[in-house]
mmCIF file of C-alpha atoms in Angstrom:
data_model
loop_
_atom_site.group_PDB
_atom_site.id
_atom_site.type_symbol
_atom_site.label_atom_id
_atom_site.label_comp_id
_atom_site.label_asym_id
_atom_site.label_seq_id
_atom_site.Cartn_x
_atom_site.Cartn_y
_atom_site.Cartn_z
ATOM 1 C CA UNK K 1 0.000 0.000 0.000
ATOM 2 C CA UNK K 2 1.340 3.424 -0.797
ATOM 3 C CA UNK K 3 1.028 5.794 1.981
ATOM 4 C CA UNK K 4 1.046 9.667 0.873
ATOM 5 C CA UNK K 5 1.629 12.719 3.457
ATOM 6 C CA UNK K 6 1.089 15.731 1.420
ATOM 7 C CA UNK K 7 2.692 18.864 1.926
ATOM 8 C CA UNK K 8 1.829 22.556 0.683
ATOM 9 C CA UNK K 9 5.817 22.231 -0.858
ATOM 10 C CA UNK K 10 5.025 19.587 -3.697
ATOM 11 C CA UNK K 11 6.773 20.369 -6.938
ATOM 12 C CA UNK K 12 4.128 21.525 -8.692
ATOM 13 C CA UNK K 13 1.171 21.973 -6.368
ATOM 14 C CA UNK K 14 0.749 24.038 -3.466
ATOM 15 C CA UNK K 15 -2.064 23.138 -2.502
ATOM 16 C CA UNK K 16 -4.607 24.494 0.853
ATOM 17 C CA UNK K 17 -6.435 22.038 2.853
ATOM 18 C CA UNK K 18 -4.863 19.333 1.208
ATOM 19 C CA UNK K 19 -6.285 15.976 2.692
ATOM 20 C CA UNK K 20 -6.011 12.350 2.159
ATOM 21 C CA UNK K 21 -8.698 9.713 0.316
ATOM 22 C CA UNK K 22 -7.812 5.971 -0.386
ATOM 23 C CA UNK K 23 -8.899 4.124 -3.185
ATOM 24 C CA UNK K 24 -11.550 2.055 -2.722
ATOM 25 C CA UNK K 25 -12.007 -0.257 -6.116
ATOM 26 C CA UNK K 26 -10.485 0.148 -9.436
ATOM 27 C CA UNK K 27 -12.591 -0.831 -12.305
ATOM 28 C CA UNK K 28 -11.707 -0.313 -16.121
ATOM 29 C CA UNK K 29 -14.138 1.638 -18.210
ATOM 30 C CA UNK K 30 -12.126 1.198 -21.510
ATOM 31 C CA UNK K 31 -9.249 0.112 -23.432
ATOM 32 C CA UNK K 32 -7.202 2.830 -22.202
ATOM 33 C CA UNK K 33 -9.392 4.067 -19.128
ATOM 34 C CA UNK K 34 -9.759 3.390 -15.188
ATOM 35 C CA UNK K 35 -12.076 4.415 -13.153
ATOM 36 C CA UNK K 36 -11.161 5.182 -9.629
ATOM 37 C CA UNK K 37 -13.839 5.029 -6.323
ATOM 38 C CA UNK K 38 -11.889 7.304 -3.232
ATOM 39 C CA UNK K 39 -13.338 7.435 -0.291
ATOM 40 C CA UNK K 40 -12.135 8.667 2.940
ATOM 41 C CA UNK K 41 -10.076 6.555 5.165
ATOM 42 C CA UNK K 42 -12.321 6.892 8.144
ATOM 43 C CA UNK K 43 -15.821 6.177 5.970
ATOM 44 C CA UNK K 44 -16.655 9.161 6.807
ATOM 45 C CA UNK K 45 -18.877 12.179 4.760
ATOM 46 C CA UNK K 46 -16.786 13.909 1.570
ATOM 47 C CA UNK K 47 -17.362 17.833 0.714
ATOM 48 C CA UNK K 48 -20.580 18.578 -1.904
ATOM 49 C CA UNK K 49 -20.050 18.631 -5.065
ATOM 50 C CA UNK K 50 -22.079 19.536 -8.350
ATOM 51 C CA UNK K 51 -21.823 18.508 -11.937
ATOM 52 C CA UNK K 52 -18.604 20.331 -14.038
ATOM 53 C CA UNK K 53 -16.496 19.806 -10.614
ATOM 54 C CA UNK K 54 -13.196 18.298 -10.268
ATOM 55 C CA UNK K 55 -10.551 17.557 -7.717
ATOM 56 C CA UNK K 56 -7.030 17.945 -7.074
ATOM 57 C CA UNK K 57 -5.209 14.499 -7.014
ATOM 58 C CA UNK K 58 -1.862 14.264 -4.989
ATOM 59 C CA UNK K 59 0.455 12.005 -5.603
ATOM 60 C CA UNK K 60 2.960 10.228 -3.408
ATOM 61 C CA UNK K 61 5.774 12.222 -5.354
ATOM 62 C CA UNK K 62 4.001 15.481 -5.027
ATOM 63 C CA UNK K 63 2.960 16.506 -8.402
ATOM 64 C CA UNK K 64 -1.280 17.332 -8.411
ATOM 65 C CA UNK K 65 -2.966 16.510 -11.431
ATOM 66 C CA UNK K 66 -6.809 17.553 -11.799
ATOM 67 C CA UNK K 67 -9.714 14.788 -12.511
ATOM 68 C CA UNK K 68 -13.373 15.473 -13.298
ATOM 69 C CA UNK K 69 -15.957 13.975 -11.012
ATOM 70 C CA UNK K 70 -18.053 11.602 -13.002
ATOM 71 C CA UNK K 71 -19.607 9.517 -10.154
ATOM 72 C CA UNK K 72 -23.401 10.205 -8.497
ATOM 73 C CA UNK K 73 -22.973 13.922 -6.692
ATOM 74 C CA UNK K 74 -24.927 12.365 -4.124
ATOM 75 C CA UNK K 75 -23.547 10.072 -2.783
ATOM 76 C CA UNK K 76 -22.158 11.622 0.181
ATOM 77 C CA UNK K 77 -19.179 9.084 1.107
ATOM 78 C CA UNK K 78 -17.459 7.900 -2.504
ATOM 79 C CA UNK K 79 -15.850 10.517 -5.464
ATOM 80 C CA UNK K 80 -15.526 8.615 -8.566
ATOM 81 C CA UNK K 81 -12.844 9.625 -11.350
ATOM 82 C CA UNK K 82 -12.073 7.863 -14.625
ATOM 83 C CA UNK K 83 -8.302 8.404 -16.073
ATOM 84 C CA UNK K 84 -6.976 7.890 -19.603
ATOM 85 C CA UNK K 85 -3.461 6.180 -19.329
ATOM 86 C CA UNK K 86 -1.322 9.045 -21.376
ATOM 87 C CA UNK K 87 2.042 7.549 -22.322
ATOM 88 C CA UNK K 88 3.455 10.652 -23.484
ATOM 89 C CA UNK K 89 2.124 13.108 -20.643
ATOM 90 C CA UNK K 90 3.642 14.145 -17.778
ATOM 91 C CA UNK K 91 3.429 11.135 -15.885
ATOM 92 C CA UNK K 92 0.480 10.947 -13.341
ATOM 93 C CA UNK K 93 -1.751 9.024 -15.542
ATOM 94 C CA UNK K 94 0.638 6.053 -15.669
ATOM 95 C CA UNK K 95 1.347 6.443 -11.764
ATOM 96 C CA UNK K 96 -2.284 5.774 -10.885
ATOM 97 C CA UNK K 97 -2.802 3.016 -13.908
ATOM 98 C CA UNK K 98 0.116 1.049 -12.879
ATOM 99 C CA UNK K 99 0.470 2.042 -8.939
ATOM 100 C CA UNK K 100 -3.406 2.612 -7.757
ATOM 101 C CA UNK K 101 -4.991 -0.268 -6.181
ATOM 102 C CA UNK K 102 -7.640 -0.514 -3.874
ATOM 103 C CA UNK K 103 -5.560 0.389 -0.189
ATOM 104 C CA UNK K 104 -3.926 3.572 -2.123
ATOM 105 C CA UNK K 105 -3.827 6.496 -0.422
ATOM 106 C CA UNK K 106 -3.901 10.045 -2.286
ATOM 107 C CA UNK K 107 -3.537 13.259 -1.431
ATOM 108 C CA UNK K 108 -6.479 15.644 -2.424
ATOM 109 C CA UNK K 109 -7.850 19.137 -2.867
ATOM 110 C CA UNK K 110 -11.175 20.085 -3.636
ATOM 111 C CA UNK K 111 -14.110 19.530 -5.381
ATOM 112 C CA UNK K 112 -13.040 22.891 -7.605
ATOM 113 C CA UNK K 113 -15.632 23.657 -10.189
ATOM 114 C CA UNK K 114 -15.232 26.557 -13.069
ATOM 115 C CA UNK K 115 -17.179 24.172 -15.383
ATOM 116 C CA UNK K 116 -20.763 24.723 -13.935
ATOM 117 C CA UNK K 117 -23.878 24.038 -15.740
ATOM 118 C CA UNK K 118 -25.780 26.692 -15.441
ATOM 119 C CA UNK K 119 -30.112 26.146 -15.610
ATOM 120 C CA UNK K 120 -31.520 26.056 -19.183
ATOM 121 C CA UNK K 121 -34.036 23.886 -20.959
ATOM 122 C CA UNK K 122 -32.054 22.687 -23.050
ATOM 123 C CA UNK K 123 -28.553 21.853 -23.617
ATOM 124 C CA UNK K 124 -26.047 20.216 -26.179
ATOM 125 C CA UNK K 125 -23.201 18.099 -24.814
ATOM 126 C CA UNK K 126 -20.578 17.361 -26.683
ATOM 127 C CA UNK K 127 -17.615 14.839 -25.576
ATOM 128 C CA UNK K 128 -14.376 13.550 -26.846
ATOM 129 C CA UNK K 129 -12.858 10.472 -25.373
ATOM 130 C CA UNK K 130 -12.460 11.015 -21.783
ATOM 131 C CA UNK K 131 -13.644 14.279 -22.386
ATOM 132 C CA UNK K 132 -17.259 12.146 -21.058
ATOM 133 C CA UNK K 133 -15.979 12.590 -17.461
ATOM 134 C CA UNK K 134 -17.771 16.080 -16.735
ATOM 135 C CA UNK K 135 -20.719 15.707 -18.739
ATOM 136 C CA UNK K 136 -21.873 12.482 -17.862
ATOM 137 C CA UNK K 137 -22.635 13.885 -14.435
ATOM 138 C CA UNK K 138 -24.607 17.005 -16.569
ATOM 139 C CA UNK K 139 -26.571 14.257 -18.101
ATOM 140 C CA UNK K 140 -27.547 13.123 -14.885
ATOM 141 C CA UNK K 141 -28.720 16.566 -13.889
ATOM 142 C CA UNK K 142 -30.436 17.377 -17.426
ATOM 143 C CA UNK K 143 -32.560 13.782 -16.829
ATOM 144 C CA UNK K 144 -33.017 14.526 -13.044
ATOM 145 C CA UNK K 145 -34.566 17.880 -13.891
ATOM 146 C CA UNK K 146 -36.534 17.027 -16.603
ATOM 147 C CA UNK K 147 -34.412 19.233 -19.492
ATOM 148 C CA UNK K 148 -34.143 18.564 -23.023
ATOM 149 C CA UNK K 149 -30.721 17.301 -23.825
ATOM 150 C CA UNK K 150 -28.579 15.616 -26.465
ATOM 151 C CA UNK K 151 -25.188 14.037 -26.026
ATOM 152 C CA UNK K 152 -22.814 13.674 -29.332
ATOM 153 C CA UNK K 153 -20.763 11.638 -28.186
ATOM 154 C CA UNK K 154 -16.956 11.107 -30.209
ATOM 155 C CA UNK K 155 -13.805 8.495 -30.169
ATOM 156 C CA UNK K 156 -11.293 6.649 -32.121
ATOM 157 C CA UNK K 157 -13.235 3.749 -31.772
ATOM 158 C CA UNK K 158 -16.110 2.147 -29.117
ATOM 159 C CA UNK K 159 -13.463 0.287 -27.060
ATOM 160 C CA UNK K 160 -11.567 4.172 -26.703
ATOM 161 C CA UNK K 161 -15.034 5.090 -25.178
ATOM 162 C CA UNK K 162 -15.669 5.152 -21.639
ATOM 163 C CA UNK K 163 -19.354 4.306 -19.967
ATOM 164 C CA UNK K 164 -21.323 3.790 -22.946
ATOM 165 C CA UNK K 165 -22.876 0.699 -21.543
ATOM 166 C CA UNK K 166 -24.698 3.689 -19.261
ATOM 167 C CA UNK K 167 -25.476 5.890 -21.654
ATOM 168 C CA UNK K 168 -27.078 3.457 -24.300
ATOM 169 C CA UNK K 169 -30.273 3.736 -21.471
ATOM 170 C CA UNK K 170 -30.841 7.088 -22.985
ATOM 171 C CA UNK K 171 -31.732 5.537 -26.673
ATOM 172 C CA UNK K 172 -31.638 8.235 -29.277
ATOM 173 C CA UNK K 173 -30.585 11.499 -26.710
ATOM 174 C CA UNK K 174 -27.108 9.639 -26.796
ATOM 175 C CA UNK K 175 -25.159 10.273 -30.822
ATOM 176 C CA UNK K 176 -21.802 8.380 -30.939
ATOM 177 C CA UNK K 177 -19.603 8.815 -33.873
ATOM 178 C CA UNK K 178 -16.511 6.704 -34.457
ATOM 179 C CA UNK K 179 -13.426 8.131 -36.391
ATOM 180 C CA UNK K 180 -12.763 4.379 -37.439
ATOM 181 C CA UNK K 181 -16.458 3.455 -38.846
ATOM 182 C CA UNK K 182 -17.737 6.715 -39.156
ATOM 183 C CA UNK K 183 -14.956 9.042 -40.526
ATOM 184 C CA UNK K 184 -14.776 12.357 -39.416
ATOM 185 C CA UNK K 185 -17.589 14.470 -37.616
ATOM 186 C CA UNK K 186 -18.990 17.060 -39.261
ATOM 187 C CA UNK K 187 -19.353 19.344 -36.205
ATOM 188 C CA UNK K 188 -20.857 22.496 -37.789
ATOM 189 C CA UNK K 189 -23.802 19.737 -38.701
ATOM 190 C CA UNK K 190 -24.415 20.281 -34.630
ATOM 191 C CA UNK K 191 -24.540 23.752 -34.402
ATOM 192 C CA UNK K 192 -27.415 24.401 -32.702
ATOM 193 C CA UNK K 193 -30.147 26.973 -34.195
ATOM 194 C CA UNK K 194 -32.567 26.853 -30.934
ATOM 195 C CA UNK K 195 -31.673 30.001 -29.111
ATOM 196 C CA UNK K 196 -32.077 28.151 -25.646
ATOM 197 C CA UNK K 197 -29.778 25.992 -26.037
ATOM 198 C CA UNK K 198 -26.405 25.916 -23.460
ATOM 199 C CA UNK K 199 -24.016 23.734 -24.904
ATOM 200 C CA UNK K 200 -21.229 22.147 -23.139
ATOM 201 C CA UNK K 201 -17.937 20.340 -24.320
ATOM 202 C CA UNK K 202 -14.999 18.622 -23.136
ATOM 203 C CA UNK K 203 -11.974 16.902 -25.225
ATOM 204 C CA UNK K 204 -9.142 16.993 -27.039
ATOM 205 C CA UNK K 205 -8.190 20.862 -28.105
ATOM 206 C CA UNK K 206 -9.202 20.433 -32.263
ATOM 207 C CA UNK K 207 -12.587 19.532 -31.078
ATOM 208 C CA UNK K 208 -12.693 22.308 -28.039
ATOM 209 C CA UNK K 209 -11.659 24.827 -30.414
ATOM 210 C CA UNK K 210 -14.414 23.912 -33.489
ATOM 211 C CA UNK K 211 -17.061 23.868 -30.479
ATOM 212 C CA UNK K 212 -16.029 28.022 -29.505
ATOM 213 C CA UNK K 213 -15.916 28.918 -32.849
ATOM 214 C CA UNK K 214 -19.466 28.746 -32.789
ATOM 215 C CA UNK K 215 -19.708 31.323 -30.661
ATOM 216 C CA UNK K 216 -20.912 34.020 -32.970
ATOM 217 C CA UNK K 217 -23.548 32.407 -33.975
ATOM 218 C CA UNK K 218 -24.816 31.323 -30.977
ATOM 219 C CA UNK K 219 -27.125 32.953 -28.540
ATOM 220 C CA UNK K 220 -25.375 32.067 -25.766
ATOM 221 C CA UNK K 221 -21.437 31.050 -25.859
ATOM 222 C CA UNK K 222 -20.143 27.513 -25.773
ATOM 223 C CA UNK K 223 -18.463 26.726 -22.483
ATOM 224 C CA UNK K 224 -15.374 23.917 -23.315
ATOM 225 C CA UNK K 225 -13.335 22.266 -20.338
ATOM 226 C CA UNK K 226 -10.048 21.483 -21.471
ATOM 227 C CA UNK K 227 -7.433 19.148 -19.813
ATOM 228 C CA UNK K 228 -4.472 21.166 -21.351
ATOM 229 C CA UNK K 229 -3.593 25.256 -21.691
ATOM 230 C CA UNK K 230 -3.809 26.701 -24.598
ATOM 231 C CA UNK K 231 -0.399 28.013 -25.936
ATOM 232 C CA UNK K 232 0.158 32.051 -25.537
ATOM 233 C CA UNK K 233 3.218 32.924 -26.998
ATOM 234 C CA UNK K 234 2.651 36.251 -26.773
ATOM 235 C CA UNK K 235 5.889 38.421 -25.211
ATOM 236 C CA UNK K 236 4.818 39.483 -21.758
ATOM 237 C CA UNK K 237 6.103 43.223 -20.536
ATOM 238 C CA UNK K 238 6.825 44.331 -16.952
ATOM 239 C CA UNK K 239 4.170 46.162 -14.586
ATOM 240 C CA UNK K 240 3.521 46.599 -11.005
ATOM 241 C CA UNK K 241 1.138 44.246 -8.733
ATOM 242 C CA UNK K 242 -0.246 45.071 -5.828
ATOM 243 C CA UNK K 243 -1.904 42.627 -3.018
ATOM 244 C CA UNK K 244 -3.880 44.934 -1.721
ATOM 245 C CA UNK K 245 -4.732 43.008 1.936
ATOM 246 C CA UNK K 246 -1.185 41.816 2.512
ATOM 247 C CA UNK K 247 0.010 45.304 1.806
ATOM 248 C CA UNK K 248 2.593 44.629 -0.315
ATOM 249 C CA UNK K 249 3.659 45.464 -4.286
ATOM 250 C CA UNK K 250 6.246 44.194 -6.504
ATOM 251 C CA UNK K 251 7.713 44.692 -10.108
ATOM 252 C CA UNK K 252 6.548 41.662 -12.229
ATOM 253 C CA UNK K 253 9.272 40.907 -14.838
ATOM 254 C CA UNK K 254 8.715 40.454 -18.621
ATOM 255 C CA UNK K 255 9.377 37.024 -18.032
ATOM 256 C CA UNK K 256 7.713 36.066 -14.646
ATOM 257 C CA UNK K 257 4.540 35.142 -13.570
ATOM 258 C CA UNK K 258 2.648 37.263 -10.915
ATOM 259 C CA UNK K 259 2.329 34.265 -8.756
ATOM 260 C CA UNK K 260 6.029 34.109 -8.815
ATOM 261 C CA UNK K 261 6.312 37.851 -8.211
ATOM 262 C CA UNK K 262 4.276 37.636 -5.355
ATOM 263 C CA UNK K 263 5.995 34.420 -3.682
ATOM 264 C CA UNK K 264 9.538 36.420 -3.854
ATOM 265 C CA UNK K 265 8.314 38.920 -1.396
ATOM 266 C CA UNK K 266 6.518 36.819 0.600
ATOM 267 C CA UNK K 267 2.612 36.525 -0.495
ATOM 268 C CA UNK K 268 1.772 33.065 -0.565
ATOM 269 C CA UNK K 269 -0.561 32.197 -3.615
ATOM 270 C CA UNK K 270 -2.554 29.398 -3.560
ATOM 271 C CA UNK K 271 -2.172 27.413 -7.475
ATOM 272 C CA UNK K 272 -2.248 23.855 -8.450
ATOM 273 C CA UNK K 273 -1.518 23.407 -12.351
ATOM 274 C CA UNK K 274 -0.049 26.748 -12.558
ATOM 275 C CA UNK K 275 -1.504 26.744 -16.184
ATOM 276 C CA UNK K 276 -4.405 28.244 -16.374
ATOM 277 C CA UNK K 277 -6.476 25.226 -16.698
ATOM 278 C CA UNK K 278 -7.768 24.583 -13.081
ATOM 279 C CA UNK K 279 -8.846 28.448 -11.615
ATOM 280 C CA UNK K 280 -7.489 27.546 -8.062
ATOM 281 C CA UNK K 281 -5.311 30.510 -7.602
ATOM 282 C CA UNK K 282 -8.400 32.686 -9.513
ATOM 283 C CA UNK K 283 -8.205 35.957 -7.861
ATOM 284 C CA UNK K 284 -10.443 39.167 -8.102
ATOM 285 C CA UNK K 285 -9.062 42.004 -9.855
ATOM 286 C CA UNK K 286 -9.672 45.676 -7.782
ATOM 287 C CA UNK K 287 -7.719 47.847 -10.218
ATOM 288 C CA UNK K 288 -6.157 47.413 -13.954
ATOM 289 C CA UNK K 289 -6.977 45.346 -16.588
ATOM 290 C CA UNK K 290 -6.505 41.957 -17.067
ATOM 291 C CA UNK K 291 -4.220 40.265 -19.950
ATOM 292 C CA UNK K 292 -6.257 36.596 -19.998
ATOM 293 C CA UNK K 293 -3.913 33.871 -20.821
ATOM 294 C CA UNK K 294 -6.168 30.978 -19.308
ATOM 295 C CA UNK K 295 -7.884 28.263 -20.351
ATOM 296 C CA UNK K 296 -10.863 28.429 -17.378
ATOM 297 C CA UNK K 297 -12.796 31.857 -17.604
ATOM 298 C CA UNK K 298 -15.882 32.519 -20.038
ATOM 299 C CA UNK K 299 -16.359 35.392 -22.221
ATOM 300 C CA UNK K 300 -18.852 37.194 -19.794
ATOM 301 C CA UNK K 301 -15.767 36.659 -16.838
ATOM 302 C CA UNK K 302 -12.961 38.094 -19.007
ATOM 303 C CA UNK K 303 -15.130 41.055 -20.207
ATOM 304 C CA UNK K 304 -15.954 42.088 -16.717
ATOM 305 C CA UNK K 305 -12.643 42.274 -15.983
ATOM 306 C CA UNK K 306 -12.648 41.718 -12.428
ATOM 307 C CA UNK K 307 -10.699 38.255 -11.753
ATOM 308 C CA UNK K 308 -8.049 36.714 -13.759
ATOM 309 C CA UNK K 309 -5.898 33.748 -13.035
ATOM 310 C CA UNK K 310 -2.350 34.938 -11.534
ATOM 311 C CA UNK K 311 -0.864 31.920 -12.663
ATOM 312 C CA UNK K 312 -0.519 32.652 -16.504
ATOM 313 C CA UNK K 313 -2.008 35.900 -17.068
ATOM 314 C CA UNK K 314 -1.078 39.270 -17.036
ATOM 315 C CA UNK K 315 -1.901 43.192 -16.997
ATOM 316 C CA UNK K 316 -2.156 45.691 -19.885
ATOM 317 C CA UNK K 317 -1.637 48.768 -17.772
ATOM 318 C CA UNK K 318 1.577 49.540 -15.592
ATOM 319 C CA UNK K 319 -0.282 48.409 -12.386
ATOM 320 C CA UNK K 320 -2.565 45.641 -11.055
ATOM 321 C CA UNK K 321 -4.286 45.466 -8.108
ATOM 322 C CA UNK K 322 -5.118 42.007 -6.518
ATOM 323 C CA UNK K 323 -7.502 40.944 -3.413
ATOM 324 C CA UNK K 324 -4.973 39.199 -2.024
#
């Protein structure tokens, strides 16, 4: 049995409130899929949770990766998460495939959620692979409260595609399309032209990106989870921050982060991916405004201007002023 003790120091999580979960069964949901079931080592009651949530996973080495819930929000004593063994990522997925058995014991943070479904009447969900992990929990909500929904579902091939066995109940809501039998998707055949509709994605980035360039011609924009940052190559250029509560303010270089700013004189920031994919270390913006280089806030949250995710993004004036 692996035993973990986090620490707020990890590599590449610092992570608040960090606590511990053990895995309680291991169960594969595809060819290149497990799902895990963490509960807590004393049995006892885990924090709430609603669909689009995910938590912070760390492991025995330190490094935090972030998993969507895709298990029944209420059930008040198990999470369940399904991984996609990813030979050429960073690592953590082949940890837990090869290392997790039931007896593990994880660090964790969380639930987080920036992926919320919002109330509607009707809603198109759109998955890629493992991208299912999020939504299948929306689906649950959409049936629950009586919504019109539709699921287009999309893989390499069925054995690529996690819980369809469950989602096969749902007859025709449930479209799954096959790059191996069915060629590729025609997306823009999807586009919805009910005004009502919310639609929701998660996947690989090609399919992410298709889904948001819908936007102008929806009624209301797409919102896309992805599991990797978008790449801003943009040159950065220095400006002031300023935590206003801590009292403190700092040059942020061309080439440093305002997380990193802020740890070198002593304000503690509170990130876990530190690339603008999770929104831990989100904070609210009280003066400037905002350079977005994230992969986490809407359009409405990036026009209002008043948060941004210290982590990755920047300022365009000469000063920024921070809640923190």
């Amino acid at each position: 049995m692996t035993t973990l003790q986090p620490t707020a120091s990890a590599p590449d999580a610092t992570l608040a409130g960090v606590r511990t979960l053990e895995v309680a069964a291991r169960m594969q949901v595809a060819e290149d899929a497990v799902e895990l079931t963490l509960r807590r080592p004393d049995g006892g009651r885990l924090p709430d949770w609603a669909p689009g949530a995910h938590l912070d996973l760390v492991l025995p080495d330190g490094r935090s990766r972030q998993y969507s819930l895709c298990g029944d929000r209420w059930d008040a004593h198990t999470y369940r998460v399904a991984i996609r063994r990813e030979p050429q990522g960073r690592g953590g997925s082949v940890w837990l495939h090869d290392e997790a058995r039931p007896g593990t014991m994880l660090g964790f943070a969380g639930p987080r959620n920036s992926f919320r479904m919002a109330p509607a009447e009707r809603y198109l969900l759109v998955a890629g692979g493992i991208g299912i992990t999020p939504l299948l929990p929306m689906v649950r909500q959409a049936e629950m409260i009586g919504a019109d929904w539709h699921l287009l579902y999309l893989g390499r091939g069925l054995a690529s595609l996690p819980y369809l066995e469950e989602l096969e109940a749902h007859g025709d809501r449930v479209t799954v399309h096959c790059g191996d039998t069915d060629g590729r998707a025609d997306l823009d055949a999807w586009l919805p032209t009910d005004p009502s509709v919310r639609v929701y994605a998660c996947g690989p980035e090609r399919l992410l990106d298709a889904v948001e360039a819908w936007a102008p011609r929806l009624a209301l924009p797409p919102r896309v989870e992805r599991f990797a940052a978008r790449i801003d190559d943009r040159p950065g250029r220095p400006f002031e921050v300023v935590a206003s509560r801590s009292g403190v303010s700092t040059a942020v270089g061309a080439d440093e982060t305002v997380v990193a700013a802020l740890r070198r004189v002593g304000v503690e920031v509170i990130t876990s991916c530190a690339q603008g994919v999770c929104g831990t270390c989100e904070a609210d913006v009280l003066e400037g405004t905002p350079d977005h280089r994230d992969s986490v806030l809407d359009e409405h949250a990036r026009a209002s201007g008043t948060c941004l995710l210290p982590c990755v993004s920047r300022c365009l004036d000469d000063r920024l002023v921070l809640d923190l």
